[in-house]
Amino acid sequence: MRLVRRLRLSGLLIPLACTTAAVAQEPAFDASQFEKKPFELGGYLEFKQEDFALNPSGAFYKLGDVGATGRDSLDRSTGTLQLAGKLRHGIGTFDFRTSSSLQRDQLTHDHANTLFEAAYSLRPDPHFTVEAGKRALRWGKGYAWNPIGFVERPKDPNDPNVAREGLWMADADIIFNPGGSLQTVAFTPVLLPVSSRVNGDFGARDHLNPAAKLYLLYRDVDIDFAWQGKGSRAARFGMDFSANLVSNLEIHGEWARIGPSPQPVTDAAGQVTTRVASATSLLFGLRYLTARDTTYIAEYFRNGSGYSDDDLRQFYGLVDTAFAQAQQGGGALLLQKARTLGQGGYGRPNPGTDYLYLRAQQKDALGIVYFQPALTAMVNLRDGSWQMTPELQYTGINNLELRLRLFVLHGDSESDFGEKQNTRKLEFYARYDF
């Protein structure tokens, strides 16, 4: 009931904002806004409120801190400040992005300060750039997933456009314009070192990890070829493409082949073995814009590095056994083993093998400018579990974005979305850009 009451209350905020800003003036054109300034500083301040309806029977409820409390709901408030700056001098540019957050709920009070990006680049020629520092690269054409995102942290499919923390690296961009059908060629070499103090979460230490991407624009078709050499992770390579079949219909795809990689696998008794195998991942999607400004996005993702249904059922069985044993005073050793596994591949947002993503978003709905409702669905095609997310978004107030989302998760026992920590989540945030 608390979740429903908050939904009704929060649902008034966006329509109210829409009515108070119904008359908006178009900004006057100012050429100085487009001139490159020696120093720029911006960012945003965000307040987010989340109300969780928890899932006491879910595996990840039992593995989390809430498992010991017996709670069936949780309210979380988060304040975030992100700063982004850029300093230019001659052919050199230094840019950075930081994120600072404060978070509070009934169980924890936490804070974090993270450097997302900080890199210095030199551009002696419009067709050549070299840089070093912490950078968040974005490889791939997929909206919710990127199989060829070899040198970046994975996207959150629930919020694919959110800024992500980068990795320390040295990279370059070399651009050619041959002309004719092959309009543009761009080559991006990358070196990504891993040590005890740099990029420690990327994989095994003491490797330089070379990688590269070759981009081609051929007859209005975007094509990328990506490669990462063997080092902290297994060698891998892949490609992507994006093309407009007609002006309002775009198709895109990605394909990646990953060399032999270790994958921990457990049975319901907690016996862990390591499986080594190669994997192939692929994605195919489309984006369609109707005459009424409704955007549809659909993607199929085959996660070659994911766990099979039987693998996941064995893990969920281990969690049930370990949690029951701990509750009966039998010790927490088995539960700790399950937690360690849950922090790895089993705990990824999409640990399975086959997923479908669907999203519909309406521009200027109900005749209200800048009001964009949307509906997103994510389905595990193997076990039939799913997540549905209706949302309301309004950006009609200068520099302010308001968004209200409701996550509804459904699935049987021992299914992907049925074993998540919560069955519902109501989220509202206000973000002010400056």
PDB file of N, CA and C in Angstrom, residues 118-201:
ATOM      1  N   ALA A 118      39.185  11.557 -16.591  1.00  0.00           N
ATOM      2  CA  ALA A 118      40.189  12.614 -16.468  1.00  0.00           C
ATOM      3  C   ALA A 118      41.278  12.300 -17.486  1.00  0.00           C
ATOM      4  N   ALA A 119      41.310  13.025 -18.599  1.00  0.00           N
ATOM      5  CA  ALA A 119      42.237  12.694 -19.677  1.00  0.00           C
ATOM      6  C   ALA A 119      42.770  13.964 -20.324  1.00  0.00           C
ATOM      7  N   TYR A 120      44.017  13.877 -20.779  1.00  0.00           N
ATOM      8  CA  TYR A 120      44.650  14.972 -21.519  1.00  0.00           C
ATOM      9  C   TYR A 120      44.848  14.522 -22.958  1.00  0.00           C
ATOM     10  N   SER A 121      44.379  15.319 -23.896  1.00  0.00           N
ATOM     11  CA  SER A 121      44.471  14.961 -25.305  1.00  0.00           C
ATOM     12  C   SER A 121      45.190  16.046 -26.094  1.00  0.00           C
ATOM     13  N   LEU A 122      45.901  15.612 -27.129  1.00  0.00           N
ATOM     14  CA  LEU A 122      46.581  16.510 -28.065  1.00  0.00           C
ATOM     15  C   LEU A 122      45.986  16.282 -29.447  1.00  0.00           C
ATOM     16  N   ARG A 123      45.685  17.403 -30.124  1.00  0.00           N
ATOM     17  CA  ARG A 123      45.111  17.315 -31.463  1.00  0.00           C
ATOM     18  C   ARG A 123      45.896  18.227 -32.406  1.00  0.00           C
ATOM     19  N   PRO A 124      47.058  17.760 -32.879  1.00  0.00           N
ATOM     20  CA  PRO A 124      47.864  18.596 -33.767  1.00  0.00           C
ATOM     21  C   PRO A 124      47.258  18.764 -35.145  1.00  0.00           C
ATOM     22  N   ASP A 125      46.322  17.881 -35.489  1.00  0.00           N
ATOM     23  CA  ASP A 125      45.691  17.919 -36.804  1.00  0.00           C
ATOM     24  C   ASP A 125      44.232  17.509 -36.640  1.00  0.00           C
ATOM     25  N   PRO A 126      43.305  18.067 -37.424  1.00  0.00           N
ATOM     26  CA  PRO A 126      41.895  17.674 -37.285  1.00  0.00           C
ATOM     27  C   PRO A 126      41.653  16.189 -37.479  1.00  0.00           C
ATOM     28  N   HIS A 127      42.613  15.504 -38.138  1.00  0.00           N
ATOM     29  CA  HIS A 127      42.437  14.089 -38.402  1.00  0.00           C
ATOM     30  C   HIS A 127      43.249  13.197 -37.459  1.00  0.00           C
ATOM     31  N   PHE A 128      43.848  13.787 -36.435  1.00  0.00           N
ATOM     32  CA  PHE A 128      44.676  12.980 -35.539  1.00  0.00           C
ATOM     33  C   PHE A 128      44.575  13.507 -34.118  1.00  0.00           C
ATOM     34  N   THR A 129      44.233  12.589 -33.170  1.00  0.00           N
ATOM     35  CA  THR A 129      44.156  12.915 -31.748  1.00  0.00           C
ATOM     36  C   THR A 129      44.795  11.789 -30.954  1.00  0.00           C
ATOM     37  N   VAL A 130      45.584  12.167 -29.941  1.00  0.00           N
ATOM     38  CA  VAL A 130      46.161  11.184 -29.043  1.00  0.00           C
ATOM     39  C   VAL A 130      45.880  11.636 -27.620  1.00  0.00           C
ATOM     40  N   GLU A 131      45.575  10.705 -26.721  1.00  0.00           N
ATOM     41  CA  GLU A 131      45.242  11.092 -25.356  1.00  0.00           C
ATOM     42  C   GLU A 131      45.654  10.008 -24.376  1.00  0.00           C
ATOM     43  N   ALA A 132      45.724  10.406 -23.104  1.00  0.00           N
ATOM     44  CA  ALA A 132      46.045   9.483 -22.026  1.00  0.00           C
ATOM     45  C   ALA A 132      45.288   9.928 -20.780  1.00  0.00           C
ATOM     46  N   GLY A 133      44.835   8.961 -20.007  1.00  0.00           N
ATOM     47  CA  GLY A 133      44.105   9.268 -18.785  1.00  0.00           C
ATOM     48  C   GLY A 133      42.984   8.276 -18.572  1.00  0.00           C
ATOM     49  N   LYS A 134      41.998   8.687 -17.820  1.00  0.00           N
ATOM     50  CA  LYS A 134      40.843   7.843 -17.533  1.00  0.00           C
ATOM     51  C   LYS A 134      39.723   8.223 -18.485  1.00  0.00           C
ATOM     52  N   ARG A 135      39.287   7.262 -19.279  1.00  0.00           N
ATOM     53  CA  ARG A 135      38.326   7.562 -20.327  1.00  0.00           C
ATOM     54  C   ARG A 135      37.246   6.478 -20.392  1.00  0.00           C
ATOM     55  N   ALA A 136      36.013   6.894 -20.627  1.00  0.00           N
ATOM     56  CA  ALA A 136      34.892   5.966 -20.815  1.00  0.00           C
ATOM     57  C   ALA A 136      34.600   5.876 -22.308  1.00  0.00           C
ATOM     58  N   LEU A 137      35.175   4.870 -22.963  1.00  0.00           N
ATOM     59  CA  LEU A 137      34.900   4.644 -24.377  1.00  0.00           C
ATOM     60  C   LEU A 137      33.517   4.020 -24.542  1.00  0.00           C
ATOM     61  N   ARG A 138      32.960   4.198 -25.716  1.00  0.00           N
ATOM     62  CA  ARG A 138      31.640   3.627 -26.013  1.00  0.00           C
ATOM     63  C   ARG A 138      31.704   2.956 -27.377  1.00  0.00           C
ATOM     64  N   TRP A 139      31.937   1.657 -27.333  1.00  0.00           N
ATOM     65  CA  TRP A 139      32.018   0.870 -28.556  1.00  0.00           C
ATOM     66  C   TRP A 139      30.744   0.074 -28.723  1.00  0.00           C
ATOM     67  N   GLY A 140      30.229   0.057 -29.931  1.00  0.00           N
ATOM     68  CA  GLY A 140      29.049  -0.749 -30.215  1.00  0.00           C
ATOM     69  C   GLY A 140      27.848   0.096 -30.575  1.00  0.00           C
ATOM     70  N   LYS A 141      26.902  -0.524 -31.248  1.00  0.00           N
ATOM     71  CA  LYS A 141      25.708   0.171 -31.734  1.00  0.00           C
ATOM     72  C   LYS A 141      24.458  -0.185 -30.934  1.00  0.00           C
ATOM     73  N   GLY A 142      24.544  -1.155 -30.043  1.00  0.00           N
ATOM     74  CA  GLY A 142      23.373  -1.567 -29.280  1.00  0.00           C
ATOM     75  C   GLY A 142      22.907  -0.502 -28.310  1.00  0.00           C
ATOM     76  N   TYR A 143      21.607  -0.495 -28.024  1.00  0.00           N
ATOM     77  CA  TYR A 143      21.039   0.479 -27.092  1.00  0.00           C
ATOM     78  C   TYR A 143      21.146  -0.007 -25.650  1.00  0.00           C
ATOM     79  N   ALA A 144      20.738  -1.249 -25.385  1.00  0.00           N
ATOM     80  CA  ALA A 144      20.738  -1.777 -24.016  1.00  0.00           C
ATOM     81  C   ALA A 144      21.996  -2.570 -23.685  1.00  0.00           C
ATOM     82  N   TRP A 145      22.608  -3.199 -24.682  1.00  0.00           N
ATOM     83  CA  TRP A 145      23.809  -4.014 -24.474  1.00  0.00           C
ATOM     84  C   TRP A 145      24.817  -3.743 -25.584  1.00  0.00           C
ATOM     85  N   ASN A 146      26.085  -4.016 -25.306  1.00  0.00           N
ATOM     86  CA  ASN A 146      27.150  -3.853 -26.301  1.00  0.00           C
ATOM     87  C   ASN A 146      28.125  -5.022 -26.231  1.00  0.00           C
ATOM     88  N   PRO A 147      27.901  -6.095 -26.989  1.00  0.00           N
ATOM     89  CA  PRO A 147      28.825  -7.230 -26.979  1.00  0.00           C
ATOM     90  C   PRO A 147      30.258  -6.874 -27.332  1.00  0.00           C
ATOM     91  N   ILE A 148      30.497  -5.815 -28.160  1.00  0.00           N
ATOM     92  CA  ILE A 148      31.870  -5.457 -28.512  1.00  0.00           C
ATOM     93  C   ILE A 148      32.423  -4.338 -27.631  1.00  0.00           C
ATOM     94  N   GLY A 149      31.793  -4.060 -26.505  1.00  0.00           N
ATOM     95  CA  GLY A 149      32.336  -3.069 -25.572  1.00  0.00           C
ATOM     96  C   GLY A 149      33.479  -3.665 -24.774  1.00  0.00           C
ATOM     97  N   PHE A 150      34.571  -3.977 -25.458  1.00  0.00           N
ATOM     98  CA  PHE A 150      35.659  -4.739 -24.851  1.00  0.00           C
ATOM     99  C   PHE A 150      36.445  -3.947 -23.811  1.00  0.00           C
ATOM    100  N   VAL A 151      36.566  -2.639 -23.971  1.00  0.00           N
ATOM    101  CA  VAL A 151      37.417  -1.840 -23.082  1.00  0.00           C
ATOM    102  C   VAL A 151      36.592  -0.787 -22.351  1.00  0.00           C
ATOM    103  N   GLU A 152      35.459  -1.197 -21.850  1.00  0.00           N
ATOM    104  CA  GLU A 152      34.595  -0.298 -21.089  1.00  0.00           C
ATOM    105  C   GLU A 152      33.818  -1.102 -20.068  1.00  0.00           C
ATOM    106  N   ARG A 153      33.310  -0.413 -19.069  1.00  0.00           N
ATOM    107  CA  ARG A 153      32.434  -1.060 -18.105  1.00  0.00           C
ATOM    108  C   ARG A 153      31.057  -1.253 -18.732  1.00  0.00           C
ATOM    109  N   PRO A 154      30.380  -2.350 -18.398  1.00  0.00           N
ATOM    110  CA  PRO A 154      29.107  -2.647 -19.075  1.00  0.00           C
ATOM    111  C   PRO A 154      28.031  -1.627 -18.742  1.00  0.00           C
ATOM    112  N   LYS A 155      27.123  -1.467 -19.684  1.00  0.00           N
ATOM    113  CA  LYS A 155      25.965  -0.609 -19.480  1.00  0.00           C
ATOM    114  C   LYS A 155      25.027  -1.211 -18.437  1.00  0.00           C
ATOM    115  N   ASP A 156      24.214  -0.325 -17.839  1.00  0.00           N
ATOM    116  CA  ASP A 156      23.068  -0.763 -17.051  1.00  0.00           C
ATOM    117  C   ASP A 156      21.870  -0.768 -17.993  1.00  0.00           C
ATOM    118  N   PRO A 157      21.322  -1.934 -18.367  1.00  0.00           N
ATOM    119  CA  PRO A 157      20.196  -1.951 -19.310  1.00  0.00           C
ATOM    120  C   PRO A 157      18.985  -1.177 -18.819  1.00  0.00           C
ATOM    121  N   ASN A 158      18.885  -0.959 -17.496  1.00  0.00           N
ATOM    122  CA  ASN A 158      17.769  -0.176 -16.970  1.00  0.00           C
ATOM    123  C   ASN A 158      17.947   1.317 -17.188  1.00  0.00           C
ATOM    124  N   ASP A 159      19.161   1.745 -17.478  1.00  0.00           N
ATOM    125  CA  ASP A 159      19.453   3.162 -17.706  1.00  0.00           C
ATOM    126  C   ASP A 159      20.659   3.261 -18.639  1.00  0.00           C
ATOM    127  N   PRO A 160      20.498   2.901 -19.924  1.00  0.00           N
ATOM    128  CA  PRO A 160      21.652   2.776 -20.817  1.00  0.00           C
ATOM    129  C   PRO A 160      22.419   4.067 -21.063  1.00  0.00           C
ATOM    130  N   ASN A 161      21.764   5.216 -20.886  1.00  0.00           N
ATOM    131  CA  ASN A 161      22.417   6.484 -21.204  1.00  0.00           C
ATOM    132  C   ASN A 161      23.138   7.124 -20.028  1.00  0.00           C
ATOM    133  N   VAL A 162      23.065   6.515 -18.866  1.00  0.00           N
ATOM    134  CA  VAL A 162      23.687   7.115 -17.693  1.00  0.00           C
ATOM    135  C   VAL A 162      25.211   7.092 -17.838  1.00  0.00           C
ATOM    136  N   ALA A 163      25.874   8.113 -17.314  1.00  0.00           N
ATOM    137  CA  ALA A 163      27.338   8.184 -17.387  1.00  0.00           C
ATOM    138  C   ALA A 163      27.961   7.033 -16.609  1.00  0.00           C
ATOM    139  N   ARG A 164      29.059   6.480 -17.157  1.00  0.00           N
ATOM    140  CA  ARG A 164      29.749   5.364 -16.517  1.00  0.00           C
ATOM    141  C   ARG A 164      31.195   5.729 -16.213  1.00  0.00           C
ATOM    142  N   GLU A 165      31.741   5.076 -15.199  1.00  0.00           N
ATOM    143  CA  GLU A 165      33.138   5.283 -14.852  1.00  0.00           C
ATOM    144  C   GLU A 165      34.025   4.713 -15.950  1.00  0.00           C
ATOM    145  N   GLY A 166      35.078   5.438 -16.312  1.00  0.00           N
ATOM    146  CA  GLY A 166      35.983   4.992 -17.354  1.00  0.00           C
ATOM    147  C   GLY A 166      37.099   4.111 -16.814  1.00  0.00           C
ATOM    148  N   LEU A 167      38.068   3.826 -17.686  1.00  0.00           N
ATOM    149  CA  LEU A 167      39.244   3.038 -17.361  1.00  0.00           C
ATOM    150  C   LEU A 167      40.482   3.828 -17.770  1.00  0.00           C
ATOM    151  N   TRP A 168      41.582   3.608 -17.036  1.00  0.00           N
ATOM    152  CA  TRP A 168      42.827   4.292 -17.363  1.00  0.00           C
ATOM    153  C   TRP A 168      43.422   3.685 -18.633  1.00  0.00           C
ATOM    154  N   MET A 169      43.807   4.520 -19.588  1.00  0.00           N
ATOM    155  CA  MET A 169      44.283   4.025 -20.868  1.00  0.00           C
ATOM    156  C   MET A 169      45.009   5.117 -21.638  1.00  0.00           C
ATOM    157  N   ALA A 170      45.662   4.701 -22.705  1.00  0.00           N
ATOM    158  CA  ALA A 170      46.188   5.610 -23.723  1.00  0.00           C
ATOM    159  C   ALA A 170      45.550   5.199 -25.040  1.00  0.00           C
ATOM    160  N   ASP A 171      45.059   6.162 -25.785  1.00  0.00           N
ATOM    161  CA  ASP A 171      44.392   5.842 -27.044  1.00  0.00           C
ATOM    162  C   ASP A 171      44.597   6.973 -28.048  1.00  0.00           C
ATOM    163  N   ALA A 172      44.240   6.724 -29.275  1.00  0.00           N
ATOM    164  CA  ALA A 172      44.384   7.709 -30.337  1.00  0.00           C
ATOM    165  C   ALA A 172      43.248   7.531 -31.327  1.00  0.00           C
ATOM    166  N   ASP A 173      43.003   8.566 -32.129  1.00  0.00           N
ATOM    167  CA  ASP A 173      42.055   8.519 -33.245  1.00  0.00           C
ATOM    168  C   ASP A 173      42.743   9.043 -34.490  1.00  0.00           C
ATOM    169  N   ILE A 174      42.758   8.226 -35.527  1.00  0.00           N
ATOM    170  CA  ILE A 174      43.350   8.605 -36.805  1.00  0.00           C
ATOM    171  C   ILE A 174      42.255   8.495 -37.856  1.00  0.00           C
ATOM    172  N   ILE A 175      41.952   9.602 -38.539  1.00  0.00           N
ATOM    173  CA  ILE A 175      40.789   9.680 -39.422  1.00  0.00           C
ATOM    174  C   ILE A 175      41.240   9.955 -40.854  1.00  0.00           C
ATOM    175  N   PHE A 176      40.651   9.213 -41.776  1.00  0.00           N
ATOM    176  CA  PHE A 176      40.905   9.417 -43.205  1.00  0.00           C
ATOM    177  C   PHE A 176      39.565   9.632 -43.910  1.00  0.00           C
ATOM    178  N   ASN A 177      39.593  10.402 -44.996  1.00  0.00           N
ATOM    179  CA  ASN A 177      38.409  10.629 -45.819  1.00  0.00           C
ATOM    180  C   ASN A 177      38.732  10.292 -47.270  1.00  0.00           C
ATOM    181  N   PRO A 178      38.663   8.999 -47.627  1.00  0.00           N
ATOM    182  CA  PRO A 178      39.054   8.596 -48.977  1.00  0.00           C
ATOM    183  C   PRO A 178      38.171   9.175 -50.079  1.00  0.00           C
ATOM    184  N   GLY A 179      36.898   9.398 -49.775  1.00  0.00           N
ATOM    185  CA  GLY A 179      35.976   9.872 -50.793  1.00  0.00           C
ATOM    186  C   GLY A 179      35.334   8.705 -51.521  1.00  0.00           C
ATOM    187  N   GLY A 180      34.323   8.994 -52.321  1.00  0.00           N
ATOM    188  CA  GLY A 180      33.613   7.933 -53.017  1.00  0.00           C
ATOM    189  C   GLY A 180      32.678   7.197 -52.080  1.00  0.00           C
ATOM    190  N   SER A 181      32.461   5.919 -52.338  1.00  0.00           N
ATOM    191  CA  SER A 181      31.552   5.132 -51.515  1.00  0.00           C
ATOM    192  C   SER A 181      32.077   4.966 -50.095  1.00  0.00           C
ATOM    193  N   LEU A 182      33.400   4.848 -49.953  1.00  0.00           N
ATOM    194  CA  LEU A 182      34.011   4.760 -48.631  1.00  0.00           C
ATOM    195  C   LEU A 182      34.304   6.177 -48.152  1.00  0.00           C
ATOM    196  N   GLN A 183      33.358   6.753 -47.405  1.00  0.00           N
ATOM    197  CA  GLN A 183      33.431   8.167 -47.066  1.00  0.00           C
ATOM    198  C   GLN A 183      34.424   8.463 -45.951  1.00  0.00           C
ATOM    199  N   THR A 184      34.460   7.602 -44.919  1.00  0.00           N
ATOM    200  CA  THR A 184      35.318   7.858 -43.760  1.00  0.00           C
ATOM    201  C   THR A 184      35.924   6.556 -43.263  1.00  0.00           C
ATOM    202  N   VAL A 185      37.196   6.633 -42.861  1.00  0.00           N
ATOM    203  CA  VAL A 185      37.880   5.535 -42.198  1.00  0.00           C
ATOM    204  C   VAL A 185      38.519   6.104 -40.936  1.00  0.00           C
ATOM    205  N   ALA A 186      38.308   5.461 -39.790  1.00  0.00           N
ATOM    206  CA  ALA A 186      38.901   5.920 -38.528  1.00  0.00           C
ATOM    207  C   ALA A 186      39.487   4.722 -37.794  1.00  0.00           C
ATOM    208  N   PHE A 187      40.693   4.898 -37.281  1.00  0.00           N
ATOM    209  CA  PHE A 187      41.375   3.831 -36.556  1.00  0.00           C
ATOM    210  C   PHE A 187      41.653   4.305 -35.143  1.00  0.00           C
ATOM    211  N   THR A 188      41.275   3.495 -34.141  1.00  0.00           N
ATOM    212  CA  THR A 188      41.444   3.837 -32.727  1.00  0.00           C
ATOM    213  C   THR A 188      42.241   2.752 -32.029  1.00  0.00           C
ATOM    214  N   PRO A 189      43.564   2.933 -31.848  1.00  0.00           N
ATOM    215  CA  PRO A 189      44.341   1.985 -31.044  1.00  0.00           C
ATOM    216  C   PRO A 189      44.243   2.336 -29.564  1.00  0.00           C
ATOM    217  N   VAL A 190      44.305   1.313 -28.695  1.00  0.00           N
ATOM    218  CA  VAL A 190      44.157   1.503 -27.248  1.00  0.00           C
ATOM    219  C   VAL A 190      45.171   0.633 -26.522  1.00  0.00           C
ATOM    220  N   LEU A 191      45.761   1.186 -25.451  1.00  0.00           N
ATOM    221  CA  LEU A 191      46.543   0.414 -24.491  1.00  0.00           C
ATOM    222  C   LEU A 191      45.914   0.605 -23.121  1.00  0.00           C
ATOM    223  N   LEU A 192      45.532  -0.503 -22.471  1.00  0.00           N
ATOM    224  CA  LEU A 192      44.827  -0.440 -21.192  1.00  0.00           C
ATOM    225  C   LEU A 192      45.620  -1.245 -20.161  1.00  0.00           C
ATOM    226  N   PRO A 193      46.486  -0.593 -19.383  1.00  0.00           N
ATOM    227  CA  PRO A 193      47.318  -1.329 -18.420  1.00  0.00           C
ATOM    228  C   PRO A 193      46.519  -1.762 -17.197  1.00  0.00           C
ATOM    229  N   VAL A 194      46.909  -2.909 -16.631  1.00  0.00           N
ATOM    230  CA  VAL A 194      46.294  -3.410 -15.403  1.00  0.00           C
ATOM    231  C   VAL A 194      47.393  -3.747 -14.415  1.00  0.00           C
ATOM    232  N   SER A 195      47.294  -3.172 -13.213  1.00  0.00           N
ATOM    233  CA  SER A 195      48.248  -3.458 -12.149  1.00  0.00           C
ATOM    234  C   SER A 195      47.489  -3.461 -10.833  1.00  0.00           C
ATOM    235  N   SER A 196      48.213  -3.522  -9.738  1.00  0.00           N
ATOM    236  CA  SER A 196      47.568  -3.532  -8.428  1.00  0.00           C
ATOM    237  C   SER A 196      46.887  -2.203  -8.123  1.00  0.00           C
ATOM    238  N   ARG A 197      47.295  -1.109  -8.806  1.00  0.00           N
ATOM    239  CA  ARG A 197      46.725   0.205  -8.523  1.00  0.00           C
ATOM    240  C   ARG A 197      45.971   0.816  -9.695  1.00  0.00           C
ATOM    241  N   VAL A 198      46.040   0.200 -10.874  1.00  0.00           N
ATOM    242  CA  VAL A 198      45.395   0.754 -12.056  1.00  0.00           C
ATOM    243  C   VAL A 198      44.509  -0.310 -12.693  1.00  0.00           C
ATOM    244  N   ASN A 199      43.244   0.011 -12.872  1.00  0.00           N
ATOM    245  CA  ASN A 199      42.295  -0.881 -13.553  1.00  0.00           C
ATOM    246  C   ASN A 199      42.277  -2.287 -12.943  1.00  0.00           C
ATOM    247  N   GLY A 200      42.381  -2.360 -11.627  1.00  0.00           N
ATOM    248  CA  GLY A 200      42.476  -3.647 -10.953  1.00  0.00           C
ATOM    249  C   GLY A 200      41.277  -4.546 -11.139  1.00  0.00           C
ATOM    250  N   ASP A 201      40.096  -3.975 -11.463  1.00  0.00           N
ATOM    251  CA  ASP A 201      38.896  -4.791 -11.632  1.00  0.00           C
ATOM    252  C   ASP A 201      38.704  -5.255 -13.076  1.00  0.00           C
TER     253      ASP A 201
END
